[in-house]
Coordinates of C-alpha atoms in Angstrom, one line a residue:
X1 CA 26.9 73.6 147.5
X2 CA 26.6 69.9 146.1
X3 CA 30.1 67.5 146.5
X4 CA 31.1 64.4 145.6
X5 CA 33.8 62.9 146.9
X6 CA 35.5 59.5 147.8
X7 CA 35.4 58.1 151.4
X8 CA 37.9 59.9 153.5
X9 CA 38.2 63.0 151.7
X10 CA 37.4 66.4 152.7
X11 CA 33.3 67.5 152.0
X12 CA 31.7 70.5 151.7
X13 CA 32.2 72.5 154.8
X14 CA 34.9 70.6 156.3
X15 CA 37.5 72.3 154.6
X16 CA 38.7 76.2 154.1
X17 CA 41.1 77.6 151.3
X18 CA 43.7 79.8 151.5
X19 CA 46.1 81.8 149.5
X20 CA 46.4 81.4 145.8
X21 CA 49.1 79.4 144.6
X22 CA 48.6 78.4 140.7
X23 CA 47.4 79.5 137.7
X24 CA 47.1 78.8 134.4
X25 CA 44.8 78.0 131.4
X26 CA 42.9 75.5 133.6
X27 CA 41.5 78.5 136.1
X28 CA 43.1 78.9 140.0
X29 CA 44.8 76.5 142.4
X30 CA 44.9 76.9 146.0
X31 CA 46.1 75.6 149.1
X32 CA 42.9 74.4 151.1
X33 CA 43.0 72.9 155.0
X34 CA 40.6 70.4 156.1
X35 CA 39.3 71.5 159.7
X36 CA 39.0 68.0 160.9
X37 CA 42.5 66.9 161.0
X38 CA 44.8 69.9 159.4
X39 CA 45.7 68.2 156.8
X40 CA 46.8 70.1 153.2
X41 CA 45.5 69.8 149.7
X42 CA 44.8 71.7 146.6
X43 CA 41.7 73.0 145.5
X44 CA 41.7 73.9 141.4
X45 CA 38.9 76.2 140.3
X46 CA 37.2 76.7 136.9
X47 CA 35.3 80.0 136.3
X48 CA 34.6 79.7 132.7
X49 CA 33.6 77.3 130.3
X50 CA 36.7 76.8 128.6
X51 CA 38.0 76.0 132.3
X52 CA 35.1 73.8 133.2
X53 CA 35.9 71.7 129.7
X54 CA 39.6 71.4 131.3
X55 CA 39.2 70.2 134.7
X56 CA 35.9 67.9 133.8
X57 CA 38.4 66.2 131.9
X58 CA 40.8 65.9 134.4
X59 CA 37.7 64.6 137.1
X60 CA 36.2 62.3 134.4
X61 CA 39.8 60.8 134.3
X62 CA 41.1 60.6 137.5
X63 CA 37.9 59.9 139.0
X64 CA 37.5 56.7 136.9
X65 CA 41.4 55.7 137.6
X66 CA 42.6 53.0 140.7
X67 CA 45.0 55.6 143.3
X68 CA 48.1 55.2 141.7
X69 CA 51.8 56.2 143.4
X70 CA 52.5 57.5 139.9
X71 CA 49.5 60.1 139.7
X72 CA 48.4 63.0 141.7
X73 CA 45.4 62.0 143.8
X74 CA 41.9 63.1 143.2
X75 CA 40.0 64.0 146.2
X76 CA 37.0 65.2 145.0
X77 CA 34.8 67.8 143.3
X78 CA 32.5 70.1 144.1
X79 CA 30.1 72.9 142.5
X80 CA 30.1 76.2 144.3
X81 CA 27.1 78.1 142.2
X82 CA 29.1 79.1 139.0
X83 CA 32.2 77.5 140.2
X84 CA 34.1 73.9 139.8
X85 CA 36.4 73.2 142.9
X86 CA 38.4 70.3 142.4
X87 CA 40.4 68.9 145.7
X88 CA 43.7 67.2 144.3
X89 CA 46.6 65.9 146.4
X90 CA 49.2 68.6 147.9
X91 CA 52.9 67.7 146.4
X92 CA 55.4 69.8 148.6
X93 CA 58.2 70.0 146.1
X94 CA 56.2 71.4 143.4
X95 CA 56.8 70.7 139.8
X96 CA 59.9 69.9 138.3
X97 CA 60.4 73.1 136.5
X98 CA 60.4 74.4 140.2
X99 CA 62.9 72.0 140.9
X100 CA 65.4 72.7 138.5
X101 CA 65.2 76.4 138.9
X102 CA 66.1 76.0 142.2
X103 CA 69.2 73.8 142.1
X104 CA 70.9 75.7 139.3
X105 CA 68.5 75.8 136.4
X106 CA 68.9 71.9 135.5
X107 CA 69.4 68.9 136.8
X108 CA 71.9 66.3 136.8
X109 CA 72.0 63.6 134.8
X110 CA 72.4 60.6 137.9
X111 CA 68.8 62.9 138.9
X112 CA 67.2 63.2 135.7
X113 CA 67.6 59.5 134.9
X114 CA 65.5 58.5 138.7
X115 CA 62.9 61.3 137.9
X116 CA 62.7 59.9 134.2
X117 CA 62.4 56.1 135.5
X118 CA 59.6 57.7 137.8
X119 CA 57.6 59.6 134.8
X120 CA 57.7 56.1 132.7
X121 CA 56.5 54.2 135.5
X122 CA 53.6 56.1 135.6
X123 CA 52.9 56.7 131.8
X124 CA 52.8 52.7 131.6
X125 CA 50.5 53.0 134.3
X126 CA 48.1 56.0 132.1
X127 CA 48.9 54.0 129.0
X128 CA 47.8 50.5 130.7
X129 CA 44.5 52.2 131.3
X130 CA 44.4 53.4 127.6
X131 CA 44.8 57.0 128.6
X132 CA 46.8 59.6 126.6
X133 CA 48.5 62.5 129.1
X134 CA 49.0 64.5 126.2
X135 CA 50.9 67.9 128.1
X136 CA 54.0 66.2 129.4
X137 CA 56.4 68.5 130.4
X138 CA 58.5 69.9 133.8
X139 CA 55.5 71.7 134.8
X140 CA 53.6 69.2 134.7
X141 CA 55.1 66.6 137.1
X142 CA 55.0 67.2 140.9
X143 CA 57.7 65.9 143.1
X144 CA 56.7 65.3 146.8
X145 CA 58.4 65.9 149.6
X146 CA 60.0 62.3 150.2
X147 CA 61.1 62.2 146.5
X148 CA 58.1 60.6 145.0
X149 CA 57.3 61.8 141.6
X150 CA 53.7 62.0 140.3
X151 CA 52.0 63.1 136.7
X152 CA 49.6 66.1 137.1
X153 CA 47.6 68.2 134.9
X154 CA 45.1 65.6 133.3
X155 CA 42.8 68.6 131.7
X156 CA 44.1 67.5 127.9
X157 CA 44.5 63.5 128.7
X158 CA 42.4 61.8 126.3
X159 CA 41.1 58.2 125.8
X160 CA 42.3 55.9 123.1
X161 CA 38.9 54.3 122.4
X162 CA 36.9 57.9 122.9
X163 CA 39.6 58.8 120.1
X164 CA 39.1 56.0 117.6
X165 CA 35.5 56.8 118.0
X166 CA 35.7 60.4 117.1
X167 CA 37.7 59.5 114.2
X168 CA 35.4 57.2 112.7
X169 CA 32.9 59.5 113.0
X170 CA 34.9 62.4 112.0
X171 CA 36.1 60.7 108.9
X172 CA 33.2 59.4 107.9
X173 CA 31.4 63.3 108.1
X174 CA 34.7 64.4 106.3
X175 CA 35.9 66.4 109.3
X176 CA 39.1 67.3 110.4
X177 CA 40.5 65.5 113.7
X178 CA 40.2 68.3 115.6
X179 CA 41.9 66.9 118.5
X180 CA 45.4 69.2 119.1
X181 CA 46.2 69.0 122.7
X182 CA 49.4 70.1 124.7
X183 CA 51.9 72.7 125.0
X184 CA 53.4 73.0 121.4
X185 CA 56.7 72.6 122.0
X186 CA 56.4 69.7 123.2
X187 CA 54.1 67.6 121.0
X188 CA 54.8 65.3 118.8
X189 CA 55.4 66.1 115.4
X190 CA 52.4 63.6 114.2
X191 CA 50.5 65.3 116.7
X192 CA 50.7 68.9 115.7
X193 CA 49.8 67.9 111.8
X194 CA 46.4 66.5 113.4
X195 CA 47.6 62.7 111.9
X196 CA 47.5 60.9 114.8
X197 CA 47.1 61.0 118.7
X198 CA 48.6 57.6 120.8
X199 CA 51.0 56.1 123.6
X200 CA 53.7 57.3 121.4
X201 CA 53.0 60.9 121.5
X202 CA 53.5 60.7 124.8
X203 CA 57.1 58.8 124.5
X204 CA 57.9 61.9 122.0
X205 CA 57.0 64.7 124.7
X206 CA 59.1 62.0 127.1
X207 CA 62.5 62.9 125.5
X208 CA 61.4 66.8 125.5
X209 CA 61.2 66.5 128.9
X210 CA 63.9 64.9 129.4
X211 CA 65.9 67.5 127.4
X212 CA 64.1 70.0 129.7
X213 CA 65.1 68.3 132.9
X214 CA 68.4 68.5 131.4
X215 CA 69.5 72.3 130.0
X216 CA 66.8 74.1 132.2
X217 CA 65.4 75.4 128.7
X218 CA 62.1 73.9 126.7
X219 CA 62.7 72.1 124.1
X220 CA 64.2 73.2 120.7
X221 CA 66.2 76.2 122.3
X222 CA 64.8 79.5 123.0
X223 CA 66.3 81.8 120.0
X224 CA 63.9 83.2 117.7
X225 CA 61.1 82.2 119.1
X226 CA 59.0 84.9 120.2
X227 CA 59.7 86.7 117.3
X228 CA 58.6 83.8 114.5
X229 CA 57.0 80.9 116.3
X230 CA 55.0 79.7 113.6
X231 CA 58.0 79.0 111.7
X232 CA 59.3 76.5 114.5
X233 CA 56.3 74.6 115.1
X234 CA 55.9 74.4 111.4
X235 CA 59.5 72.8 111.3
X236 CA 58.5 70.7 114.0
X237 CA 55.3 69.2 112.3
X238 CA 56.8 69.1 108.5
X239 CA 60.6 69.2 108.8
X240 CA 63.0 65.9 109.4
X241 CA 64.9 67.6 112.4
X242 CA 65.0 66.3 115.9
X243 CA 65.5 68.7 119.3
X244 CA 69.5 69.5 120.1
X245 CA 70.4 66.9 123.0
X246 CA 72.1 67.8 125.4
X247 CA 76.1 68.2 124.8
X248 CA 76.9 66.8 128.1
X249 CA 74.7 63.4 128.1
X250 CA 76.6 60.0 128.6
X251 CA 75.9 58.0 125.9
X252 CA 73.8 55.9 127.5
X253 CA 71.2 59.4 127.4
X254 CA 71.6 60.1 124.3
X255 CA 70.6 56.6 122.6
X256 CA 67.3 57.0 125.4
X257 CA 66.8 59.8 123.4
X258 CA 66.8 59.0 120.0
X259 CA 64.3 56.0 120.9
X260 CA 61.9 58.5 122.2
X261 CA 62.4 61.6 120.3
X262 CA 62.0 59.1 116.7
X263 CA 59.8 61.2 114.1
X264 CA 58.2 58.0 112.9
X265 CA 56.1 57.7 115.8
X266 CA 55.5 53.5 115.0
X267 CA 59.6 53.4 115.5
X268 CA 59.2 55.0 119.1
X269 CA 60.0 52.8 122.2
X270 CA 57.1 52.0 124.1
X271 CA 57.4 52.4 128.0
X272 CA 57.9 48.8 128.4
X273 CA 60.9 48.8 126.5
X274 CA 62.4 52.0 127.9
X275 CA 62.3 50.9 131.3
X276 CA 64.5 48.6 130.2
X277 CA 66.8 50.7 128.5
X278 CA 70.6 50.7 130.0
X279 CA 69.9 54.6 131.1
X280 CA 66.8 53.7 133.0
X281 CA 67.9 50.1 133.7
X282 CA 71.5 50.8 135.6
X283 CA 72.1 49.2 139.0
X284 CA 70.0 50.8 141.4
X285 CA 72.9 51.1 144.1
X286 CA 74.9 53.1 141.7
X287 CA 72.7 56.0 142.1
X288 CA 69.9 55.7 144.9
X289 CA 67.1 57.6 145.2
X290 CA 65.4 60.0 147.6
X291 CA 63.0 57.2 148.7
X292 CA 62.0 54.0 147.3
X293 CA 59.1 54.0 149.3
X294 CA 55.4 54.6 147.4
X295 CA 53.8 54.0 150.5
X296 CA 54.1 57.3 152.3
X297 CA 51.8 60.2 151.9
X298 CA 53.1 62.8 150.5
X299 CA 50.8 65.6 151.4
X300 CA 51.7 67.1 155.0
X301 CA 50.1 67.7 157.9
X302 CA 51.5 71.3 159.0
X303 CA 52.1 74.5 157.0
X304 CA 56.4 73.8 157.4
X305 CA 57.3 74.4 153.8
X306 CA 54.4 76.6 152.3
X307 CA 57.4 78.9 151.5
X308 CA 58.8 76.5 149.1
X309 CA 55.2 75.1 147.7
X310 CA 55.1 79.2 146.4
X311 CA 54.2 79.0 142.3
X312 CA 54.0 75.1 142.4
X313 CA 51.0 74.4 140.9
X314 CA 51.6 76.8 137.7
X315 CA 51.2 73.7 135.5
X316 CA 50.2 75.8 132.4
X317 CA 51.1 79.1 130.9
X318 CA 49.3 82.1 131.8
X319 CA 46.1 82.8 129.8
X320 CA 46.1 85.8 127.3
X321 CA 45.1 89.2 128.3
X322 CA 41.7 88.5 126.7
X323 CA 41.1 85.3 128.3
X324 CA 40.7 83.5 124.8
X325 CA 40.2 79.8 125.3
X326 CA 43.0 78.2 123.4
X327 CA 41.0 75.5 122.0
X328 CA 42.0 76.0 118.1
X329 CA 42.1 74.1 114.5
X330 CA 45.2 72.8 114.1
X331 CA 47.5 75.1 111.2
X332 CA 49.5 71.8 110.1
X333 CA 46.7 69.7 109.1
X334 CA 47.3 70.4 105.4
X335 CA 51.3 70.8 105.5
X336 CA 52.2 68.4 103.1
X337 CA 50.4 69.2 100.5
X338 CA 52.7 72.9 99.3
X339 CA 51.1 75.0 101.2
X340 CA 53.4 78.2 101.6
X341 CA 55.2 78.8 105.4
X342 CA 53.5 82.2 104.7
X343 CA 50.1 80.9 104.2
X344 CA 50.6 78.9 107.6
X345 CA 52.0 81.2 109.5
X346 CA 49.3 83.6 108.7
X347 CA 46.9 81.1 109.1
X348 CA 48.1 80.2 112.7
X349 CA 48.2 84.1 113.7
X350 CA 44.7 83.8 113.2
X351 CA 44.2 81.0 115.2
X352 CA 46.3 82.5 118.0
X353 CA 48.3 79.0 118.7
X354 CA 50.8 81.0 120.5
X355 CA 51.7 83.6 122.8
X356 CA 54.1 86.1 121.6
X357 CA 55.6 86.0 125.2
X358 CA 55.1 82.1 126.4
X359 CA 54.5 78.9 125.5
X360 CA 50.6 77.9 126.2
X361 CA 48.7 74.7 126.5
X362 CA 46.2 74.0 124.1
X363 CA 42.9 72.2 125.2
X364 CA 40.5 70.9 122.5

C-alpha cells in the first residue's frame, strides 16, 4: 500500500478503521484510530471509478489549499490495491442536517445567523482561492464539537480558471458545458441551464441553506416532488420564482435572503458584502457563540461521543440500486428556446437526474 500524506498525519500502518459511518455517491466513510496516539479521524473510500473521479477532486483540492479553520482538514491519501482511502478530519457534531434533526427539526434563527456567518467566512476563504464548492447544503457542513463550523464534501468543487479553460475549449469545439454539479435542489438556477458556473452559485445555494437551516425541509418545499420532479427543477432553471422564505424570519433574514437567493446571478451579494449584512453583521454580544476560538482541534482523542457522530458523514444521497454514476448532460441546456416541459421531462427521465425517492448529488 503506497501513502502520501502531510507531516504529522497518520501513514500506512499506523492507523486502523472501524465501523462504517457514511455513505453516499462518493463511496464509504469510516471512523479510523491512529495507534500511535488514539487520536480519531475519517477515512472516505472510493471503490469505483465514478467514486475515484469524486474524491480525486476533493484530494486535488484540499491538498493544494493552506489548513483553513473554515474547511475540514485533509490528512492524507492512500491506495489500498483497487481502493482510494482518504483520511479527513473527524467533526464530532456531524453535519448540520444532523443538527437540526436533533434539536427539533430546525434551527433558530439567533443559531442559524452564527452558523451562516461561519459558512461565509469560509466560502470567502474557497472563493479567495478561486474555488467553486458547488454542493452547499446542511449535509454538507460539519459542526465540531466546540462549535466550530467547517465546509465538507469538496468531490464537485471546481476551479474558476480550470472552468474558463474548459469553456473556451468547449465553445470553440461547439460542445455543450457539460459541467452540472450539486444536489439539484439547491443549485442555482444559471447553473442547472448549463449557463454559467461562479462565486455566485455558491451565494444562491447559500440562501437554500439557509432556508434549510431554518424549516428543517430542502429547499422549495417537499410537495409533489417525488411524483414530478422534472417539473420543479424545470421551474427552477426557466421560471422567475424564488424558494418560500421562511414565515417566521425577522426582517433583517429575509432581506439576507433576497441578496442571495437573486435569479440574476450578476445582482447576487458577494461574501464580502454579506458579511456585512445587518443579519450577519449584529453585535456579537447580542447572541454569542459556542466558541470563538479557531484554534482548538476539533477532532477528539477518546471514543466519548461516537454515539452521536452515528450517520454524520452522510454528506450525499444514497446511490441508486444500480450504482449508476450520476454524472449526466444537463436537461435545461436548451430551455429557452420552446422546448415542451414534456420533451424535458422525458429527456431528463432518460438521464436519470433524480431519484424518485431522494434528492442526489450530481458529479460531472
Amino acid at each position: 500500500m503506497a501513502g502520501v500524506a502531510p507531516s504529522g498525519s497518520p501513514k500506512q500502518g499506523e492507523w486502523m478503521k472501524g465501523k462504517l459511518v457514511g455513505s453516499g455517491s462518493f463511496g464509504t466513510v469510516h471512523l479510523a484510530m491512529s495507534k500511535s496516539t488514539g487520536g480519531l479521524f475519517v477515512v472516505k473510500s472510493a471503490h469505483s471509478r465514478a467514486e475515484f473521479a469524486a474524491l480525486e477532486n476533493e484530494v486535488e483540492i484540499l491538498k493544494n489549499l493552506e489548513p483553513s479553520p473554515y474547511t475540514v482538514q485533509y490528512l492524507g491519501s492512500e491506495r489500498d490495491g483497487d481502493d482510494l482511502n482518504v483520511l479527513m478530519e473527524y467533526m464530532a457534531g456531524g453535519s448540520l442536517a444532523d443538527i437540526a434533526e436533533k434539536f427539533g427539526g430546525s434551527l433558530q434563527e439567533d443559531v442559524v445567523r452564527l452558523y451562516t456567518k461561519e459558512i461565509l467566512k469560509g466560502l470567502k476563504y474557497l472563493h479567495g482561492n478561486g474555488i467553486v464548492h458547488c454542493d452547499l447544503k446542511c449535509k454538507n457542513v460539519l459542526l465540531g464539537s466546540s462549535g466550530d463550523i467547517k465546509l465538507a464534501d469538496f468531490g464537485c468543487a471546481r476551479r474558476v480558471e480550470d472552468l474558463k479553460n474548459k469553456c473556451l475549449m468547449k465553445k470553440k469545439n461547439n460542445k455543450s458545458l457539460e459541467h452540472v454539479s450539486g444536489t439539484p435542489l439547491w443549485m442555482a438556477p444559471e447553473v442547472l441551464r448549463n449557463e454559467k458556473l461562479d462565486f455566485a452559485a455558491d451565494i444562491w445555494s447559500l440562501g437554500c441553506t439557509v432556508i434549510e437551516m431554518t424549516t428543517g425541509r430542502p429547499p422549495w418545499g417537499a410537495s409533489n416532488y417525488d411524483s414530478n420532479p422534472m417539473a420543479v427543477l424545470l421551474k427552477i432553471a426557466c421560471g422567475d420564482e424564488i424558494p418560500q422564505f421562511p414565515t417566521h424570519f425577522s426582517k433583517e433574514g429575509l432581506d439576507f435572503l433576497r441578496r442571495c437567493l437573486e435569479r440574476d446571478s450578476r445582482k447576487r451579494w458577494t461574501c464580502e458584502e454579506l458579511l456585512r449584512h445587518p443579519f450577519i453583521s449584529r453585535d456579537s454580544s447580542e447572541t454569542t457563540p459556542p466558541s470563538s476560538s479557531k484554534d482548538t482541534a476539533s477532532s477528539p482523542v477518546c471514543v466519548l461521543g461516537i454515539s452521536s457522530f452515528e450517520g454524520a458523514y452522510d454528506l450525499d444521497e444514497p446511490e441508486s440500486p444500480e450504482g449508476n454514476d450520476f454524472s449526466v448532460r444537463n436537461p435545461f441546456t436548451c430551455c429557452k428556446d420552446g422546448r415542451k416541459g414534456s420533451e424535458m421531462q422525458r429527456h431528463g427521465e432518460e438521464c436519470g437526474l433524480c431519484s424518485s425517492q431522494n434528492w442526489i448529488t450530481i458529479r460531472s
